Amino acid sequence: MSPYVLLIILTSLFLGTSLTLLSNHWLMAWMGLEINTLAIIPMMTYPNHPRATESAIKYFLTQATASMMIMFAITHNAWMTNQWTLLQMSNHNACTLMTIALAIKLGLAPFHFWMPEVTQGIPTFKAMTLLTWQKIAPMSLLYQISPSLNMNILTMLAIMSTLLGGWGGLNQTHLRKILAYSSIAHMGWMTIIITINPTITLLNLIIYIMATLTLFLTLNFASITKIKSITNLWNKATPMTTIIFLSLLSLGGLPPLTGFLPKWLILQELAANNNIIMATLMALSALLNLFFYMRIIYATTLTMYPTSNNSKLQWSHTQTKSITLIPTLTIMSSLLLPLSPMFIIMS
């Protein structure tokens, strides 16, 4: 891809997300979402491959449907309340339609079917962008209108997302598809707490993005796409094996890693608001995610793919891929739990 085209696409991605984050008018926020969607589609179709083209078409149709529903919810709310500002989403039908539309954009169950297929069909770097940057704009809208949303609908979406995100990833062998189901489950964790304590949702989103970026950059550096190929990583880049190990455990929410913090705070808030059953279901659903994370960890650290003696140690080549961000992101996504008192005060 031409550097000038790439610059235009990345600028449009940044502009679209910034427009949605900073806008107070529904039309401006909707325009930001549209710019975001149209900017990432050329990235998804490069290099030109039938699978990438198919994924881009699926993504476009899904996002166009969600955008149409958002526009209908905006106009219906404006018709009933004569308000176009984000914080004046007071009509019940418009709130319900907006919740469903944003759930489609975020890939929440039962509107999640597009996400694993699209993520598997595009290259690793584009999948990383889809599962991290593209979550920011819809989640910011959900955050801003959270006082007006229906708690029952959000709870149903969250429980279904965590359960289906866990079950769907159990029998997968492609790492991008596993991370897509992981994203569905994490979106469920953010959704269930957004009406009770939106600050914890933001904290969970930031930690999820850091851990997912670490994992994707590591997999891109090692050129790994399947669990089978990850078993031979120890003799190519041993430190990367440790980074994958820590990132997966952090995504699974095991202490004393950073990923434990948002899950702990969410369960604490649910219990404090007398949602004991929901807290129990969320904690049990986290075990499903932890199981397929442990499958990857087992393949990475405890097994060695059958090879001949001559191919166990490979010739060392000069790496051309940058690893500048990986050490910093690894520390941030794994070792920030001692700062939890500060986060608790902020929330």
GROMACS .gro file of C-alpha atoms in nm, residues 48-194:
model
  147
   48ASN     CA    1  -0.613  -0.826  -0.221
   49HIS     CA    2  -0.734  -1.175  -0.135
   50PRO     CA    3  -1.077  -1.338  -0.172
   51ARG     CA    4  -1.096  -1.410   0.201
   52ALA     CA    5  -1.008  -1.049   0.290
   53THR     CA    6  -1.262  -0.916   0.039
   54GLU     CA    7  -1.530  -1.142   0.185
   55SER     CA    8  -1.449  -1.023   0.538
   56ALA     CA    9  -1.461  -0.658   0.429
   57ILE     CA   10  -1.805  -0.708   0.268
   58LYS     CA   11  -1.937  -0.879   0.582
   59TYR     CA   12  -1.800  -0.599   0.796
   60PHE     CA   13  -1.945  -0.327   0.571
   61LEU     CA   14  -2.294  -0.481   0.562
   62THR     CA   15  -2.301  -0.530   0.939
   63GLN     CA   16  -2.178  -0.180   1.017
   64ALA     CA   17  -2.410  -0.024   0.760
   65THR     CA   18  -2.706  -0.198   0.924
   66ALA     CA   19  -2.599  -0.072   1.266
   67SER     CA   20  -2.549   0.281   1.130
   68MET     CA   21  -2.896   0.278   0.978
   69MET     CA   22  -3.043   0.174   1.314
   70ILE     CA   23  -2.846   0.449   1.492
   71MET     CA   24  -2.978   0.710   1.250
   72PHE     CA   25  -3.334   0.585   1.296
   73ALA     CA   26  -3.293   0.600   1.676
   74ILE     CA   27  -3.149   0.953   1.655
   75THR     CA   28  -3.433   1.084   1.435
   76HIS     CA   29  -3.699   0.910   1.646
   77ASN     CA   30  -3.557   1.061   1.966
   78ALA     CA   31  -3.539   1.405   1.801
   79TRP     CA   32  -3.898   1.372   1.679
   80MET     CA   33  -4.026   1.282   2.025
   81THR     CA   34  -3.810   1.510   2.242
   82ASN     CA   35  -3.691   1.784   2.000
   83GLN     CA   36  -3.333   1.722   2.124
   84TRP     CA   37  -3.021   1.635   1.922
   85THR     CA   38  -2.764   1.628   2.203
   86LEU     CA   39  -2.609   1.301   2.320
   87LEU     CA   40  -2.713   1.341   2.682
   88GLN     CA   41  -3.083   1.389   2.595
   89MET     CA   42  -3.157   1.033   2.481
   90SER     CA   43  -3.474   1.007   2.690
   91ASN     CA   44  -3.717   0.823   2.463
   92HIS     CA   45  -3.749   0.456   2.563
   93ASN     CA   46  -3.787   0.315   2.210
   94ALA     CA   47  -3.493   0.520   2.083
   95CYS     CA   48  -3.275   0.401   2.373
   96THR     CA   49  -3.362   0.038   2.303
   97LEU     CA   50  -3.287   0.072   1.931
   98MET     CA   51  -2.961   0.257   2.005
   99THR     CA   52  -2.854  -0.017   2.247
  100ILE     CA   53  -2.910  -0.286   1.984
  101ALA     CA   54  -2.727  -0.083   1.717
  102LEU     CA   55  -2.423  -0.024   1.938
  103ALA     CA   56  -2.430  -0.393   2.039
  104ILE     CA   57  -2.402  -0.483   1.669
  105LYS     CA   58  -2.108  -0.245   1.626
  106LEU     CA   59  -1.931  -0.383   1.934
  107GLY     CA   60  -2.003  -0.747   1.845
  108LEU     CA   61  -2.208  -0.826   2.156
  109ALA     CA   62  -2.403  -1.153   2.153
  110PRO     CA   63  -2.641  -1.241   1.993
  111PHE     CA   64  -2.513  -0.998   1.725
  112HIS     CA   65  -2.159  -1.139   1.735
  113PHE     CA   66  -2.157  -1.378   1.440
  114TRP     CA   67  -1.974  -1.141   1.206
  115MET     CA   68  -1.679  -1.078   1.434
  116PRO     CA   69  -1.493  -1.416   1.440
  117GLU     CA   70  -1.530  -1.462   1.064
  118VAL     CA   71  -1.416  -1.110   0.980
  119THR     CA   72  -1.123  -1.126   1.223
  120GLN     CA   73  -1.000  -1.457   1.083
  121GLY     CA   74  -1.021  -1.342   0.722
  122ILE     CA   75  -0.799  -1.033   0.751
  123PRO     CA   76  -0.426  -0.997   0.832
  124THR     CA   77  -0.303  -0.979   1.191
  125PHE     CA   78  -0.239  -0.604   1.203
  126LYS     CA   79  -0.584  -0.524   1.063
  127ALA     CA   80  -0.744  -0.768   1.308
  128MET     CA   81  -0.563  -0.589   1.591
  129THR     CA   82  -0.709  -0.257   1.473
  130LEU     CA   83  -1.057  -0.409   1.447
  131LEU     CA   84  -1.049  -0.553   1.801
  132THR     CA   85  -0.894  -0.250   1.972
  133TRP     CA   86  -0.929   0.089   1.802
  134GLN     CA   87  -1.269   0.019   1.648
  135LYS     CA   88  -1.416  -0.046   1.995
  136ILE     CA   89  -1.342   0.302   2.125
  137ALA     CA   90  -1.604   0.507   1.937
  138PRO     CA   91  -1.910   0.282   1.998
  139MET     CA   92  -1.810   0.229   2.362
  140SER     CA   93  -1.777   0.606   2.411
  141LEU     CA   94  -2.136   0.653   2.289
  142LEU     CA   95  -2.255   0.373   2.517
  143TYR     CA   96  -2.069   0.540   2.804
  144GLN     CA   97  -2.227   0.881   2.742
  145ILE     CA   98  -2.585   0.756   2.718
  146SER     CA   99  -2.548   0.494   2.995
  147PRO     CA  100  -2.783   0.676   3.244
  148SER     CA  101  -3.069   0.642   2.992
  149LEU     CA  102  -3.016   0.275   2.903
  150ASN     CA  103  -3.226  -0.022   3.011
  151MET     CA  104  -3.036  -0.228   3.268
  152ASN     CA  105  -3.228  -0.547   3.185
  153ILE     CA  106  -3.135  -0.535   2.815
  154LEU     CA  107  -2.769  -0.462   2.893
  155THR     CA  108  -2.755  -0.744   3.148
  156MET     CA  109  -2.900  -0.992   2.898
  157LEU     CA  110  -2.652  -0.884   2.629
  158ALA     CA  111  -2.362  -0.902   2.875
  159ILE     CA  112  -2.446  -1.250   3.010
  160MET     CA  113  -2.496  -1.388   2.659
  161SER     CA  114  -2.171  -1.230   2.541
  162THR     CA  115  -1.959  -1.369   2.823
  163LEU     CA  116  -2.109  -1.717   2.792
  164LEU     CA  117  -2.105  -1.738   2.411
  165GLY     CA  118  -1.764  -1.572   2.396
  166GLY     CA  119  -1.634  -1.842   2.627
  167TRP     CA  120  -1.808  -2.135   2.460
  168GLY     CA  121  -1.723  -2.021   2.107
  169GLY     CA  122  -1.350  -2.008   2.172
  170LEU     CA  123  -1.322  -2.357   2.322
  171ASN     CA  124  -1.283  -2.554   1.998
  172GLN     CA  125  -1.092  -2.297   1.790
  173THR     CA  126  -0.740  -2.344   1.659
  174HIS     CA  127  -0.690  -2.009   1.482
  175LEU     CA  128  -0.552  -1.748   1.721
  176ARG     CA  129  -0.727  -1.454   1.557
  177LYS     CA  130  -1.062  -1.629   1.596
  178ILE     CA  131  -0.984  -1.708   1.960
  179LEU     CA  132  -0.903  -1.342   2.025
  180ALA     CA  133  -1.229  -1.242   1.854
  181TYR     CA  134  -1.428  -1.459   2.095
  182SER     CA  135  -1.217  -1.316   2.377
  183SER     CA  136  -1.319  -0.968   2.262
  184ILE     CA  137  -1.687  -1.067   2.267
  185ALA     CA  138  -1.653  -1.189   2.627
  186HIS     CA  139  -1.466  -0.875   2.739
  187MET     CA  140  -1.730  -0.651   2.579
  188GLY     CA  141  -1.983  -0.838   2.793
  189TRP     CA  142  -1.786  -0.756   3.108
  190MET     CA  143  -1.781  -0.388   3.012
  191THR     CA  144  -2.151  -0.379   2.926
  192ILE     CA  145  -2.284  -0.528   3.249
  193ILE     CA  146  -2.126  -0.258   3.467
  194ILE     CA  147  -2.176   0.047   3.245
   0.00000   0.00000   0.00000
